[in-house]
């Protein structure tokens, strides 16, 4: 409890920017990693349960499917500052993420 209170006091200090803890580049990496991990684990379980594929091929197939279906995140520096963008095959165009 003391640790949580000290972290909230630290986070509420006025001299800290909102993006102090994570830059847009780090956020894009974390989003990319999490989206791939969720798809990879999900497809790995589905492939293992519903297909006759065994061994190393389960992970390889889940890796390829996860890589193709995962959204791509990228941080780009513009004149307005650093912005985070997402591109995904299920969404038309490129979207800005705030």
mmCIF file of C-alpha atoms in Angstrom, residues 3-98:
data_model
loop_
_atom_site.group_PDB
_atom_site.id
_atom_site.type_symbol
_atom_site.label_atom_id
_atom_site.label_comp_id
_atom_site.label_asym_id
_atom_site.label_seq_id
_atom_site.Cartn_x
_atom_site.Cartn_y
_atom_site.Cartn_z
ATOM 1 C CA UNK A 3 4.402 1.679 -2.607
ATOM 2 C CA UNK A 4 1.141 2.465 -4.423
ATOM 3 C CA UNK A 5 0.720 5.736 -2.518
ATOM 4 C CA UNK A 6 4.286 6.815 -3.243
ATOM 5 C CA UNK A 7 3.853 5.988 -6.947
ATOM 6 C CA UNK A 8 0.663 8.044 -7.186
ATOM 7 C CA UNK A 9 2.344 10.967 -5.433
ATOM 8 C CA UNK A 10 5.301 10.640 -7.812
ATOM 9 C CA UNK A 11 3.009 10.537 -10.851
ATOM 10 C CA UNK A 12 1.012 13.599 -9.721
ATOM 11 C CA UNK A 13 4.024 15.889 -9.518
ATOM 12 C CA UNK A 14 3.578 18.926 -11.734
ATOM 13 C CA UNK A 15 6.952 18.831 -13.474
ATOM 14 C CA UNK A 16 6.281 15.405 -15.014
ATOM 15 C CA UNK A 17 4.896 15.273 -18.535
ATOM 16 C CA UNK A 18 2.050 12.842 -19.340
ATOM 17 C CA UNK A 19 4.419 10.887 -21.625
ATOM 18 C CA UNK A 20 7.118 10.725 -18.960
ATOM 19 C CA UNK A 21 6.787 7.007 -18.349
ATOM 20 C CA UNK A 22 6.585 5.813 -21.965
ATOM 21 C CA UNK A 23 7.467 7.552 -25.189
ATOM 22 C CA UNK A 24 5.420 6.934 -28.321
ATOM 23 C CA UNK A 25 8.202 4.708 -29.674
ATOM 24 C CA UNK A 26 8.070 2.477 -26.599
ATOM 25 C CA UNK A 27 4.258 2.435 -26.731
ATOM 26 C CA UNK A 28 4.338 1.305 -30.362
ATOM 27 C CA UNK A 29 6.747 -1.511 -29.473
ATOM 28 C CA UNK A 30 4.605 -2.636 -26.527
ATOM 29 C CA UNK A 31 1.384 -2.520 -28.587
ATOM 30 C CA UNK A 32 3.063 -4.470 -31.399
ATOM 31 C CA UNK A 33 4.387 -7.073 -28.976
ATOM 32 C CA UNK A 34 1.103 -7.508 -27.105
ATOM 33 C CA UNK A 35 -1.017 -7.776 -30.230
ATOM 34 C CA UNK A 36 1.323 -10.369 -31.743
ATOM 35 C CA UNK A 37 1.523 -12.323 -28.471
ATOM 36 C CA UNK A 38 -2.266 -12.520 -28.119
ATOM 37 C CA UNK A 39 -2.684 -13.707 -31.707
ATOM 38 C CA UNK A 40 0.254 -16.124 -31.508
ATOM 39 C CA UNK A 41 -0.953 -17.798 -28.307
ATOM 40 C CA UNK A 42 -4.548 -17.899 -29.515
ATOM 41 C CA UNK A 43 -3.690 -19.450 -32.860
ATOM 42 C CA UNK A 44 -1.266 -21.847 -31.224
ATOM 43 C CA UNK A 45 -4.062 -23.177 -29.001
ATOM 44 C CA UNK A 46 -6.553 -23.330 -31.868
ATOM 45 C CA UNK A 47 -4.119 -25.119 -34.187
ATOM 46 C CA UNK A 48 -3.136 -27.629 -31.506
ATOM 47 C CA UNK A 49 -6.755 -28.433 -30.707
ATOM 48 C CA UNK A 50 -8.438 -28.435 -34.109
ATOM 49 C CA UNK A 51 -5.787 -29.544 -36.631
ATOM 50 C CA UNK A 52 -3.686 -32.693 -36.994
ATOM 51 C CA UNK A 53 -0.466 -30.614 -37.020
ATOM 52 C CA UNK A 54 2.035 -31.679 -34.333
ATOM 53 C CA UNK A 55 5.402 -30.664 -32.949
ATOM 54 C CA UNK A 56 7.336 -27.632 -34.123
ATOM 55 C CA UNK A 57 4.849 -26.998 -36.947
ATOM 56 C CA UNK A 58 2.204 -25.753 -34.503
ATOM 57 C CA UNK A 59 4.413 -22.875 -33.365
ATOM 58 C CA UNK A 60 5.658 -22.133 -36.881
ATOM 59 C CA UNK A 61 2.126 -21.973 -38.285
ATOM 60 C CA UNK A 62 0.919 -19.800 -35.379
ATOM 61 C CA UNK A 63 3.941 -17.504 -35.881
ATOM 62 C CA UNK A 64 3.199 -16.982 -39.579
ATOM 63 C CA UNK A 65 -0.519 -16.390 -39.000
ATOM 64 C CA UNK A 66 0.167 -14.044 -36.064
ATOM 65 C CA UNK A 67 2.722 -12.086 -38.067
ATOM 66 C CA UNK A 68 0.353 -11.642 -40.996
ATOM 67 C CA UNK A 69 -2.733 -10.751 -38.936
ATOM 68 C CA UNK A 70 -1.210 -8.570 -36.190
ATOM 69 C CA UNK A 71 -1.648 -4.800 -36.545
ATOM 70 C CA UNK A 72 1.478 -2.758 -37.233
ATOM 71 C CA UNK A 73 2.222 0.191 -34.928
ATOM 72 C CA UNK A 74 4.707 2.951 -35.683
ATOM 73 C CA UNK A 75 5.734 6.191 -33.979
ATOM 74 C CA UNK A 76 6.518 9.026 -36.389
ATOM 75 C CA UNK A 77 7.928 12.450 -35.571
ATOM 76 C CA UNK A 78 5.937 15.203 -37.239
ATOM 77 C CA UNK A 79 5.945 18.981 -36.980
ATOM 78 C CA UNK A 80 3.182 18.655 -34.353
ATOM 79 C CA UNK A 81 5.280 16.248 -32.265
ATOM 80 C CA UNK A 82 5.563 12.501 -32.121
ATOM 81 C CA UNK A 83 2.434 10.593 -33.184
ATOM 82 C CA UNK A 84 1.467 6.940 -33.049
ATOM 83 C CA UNK A 85 -0.060 5.262 -36.110
ATOM 84 C CA UNK A 86 -1.615 1.837 -36.701
ATOM 85 C CA UNK A 87 -2.057 -0.139 -39.905
ATOM 86 C CA UNK A 88 -4.073 -3.345 -39.990
ATOM 87 C CA UNK A 89 -5.407 -5.484 -42.814
ATOM 88 C CA UNK A 90 -8.923 -5.411 -41.300
ATOM 89 C CA UNK A 91 -9.024 -1.597 -41.133
ATOM 90 C CA UNK A 92 -8.962 0.597 -44.223
ATOM 91 C CA UNK A 93 -6.052 3.035 -44.327
ATOM 92 C CA UNK A 94 -3.747 4.174 -41.557
ATOM 93 C CA UNK A 95 -5.187 5.345 -38.230
ATOM 94 C CA UNK A 96 -3.700 7.749 -35.735
ATOM 95 C CA UNK A 97 -3.797 6.548 -32.138
ATOM 96 C CA UNK A 98 -3.812 9.095 -29.317
#
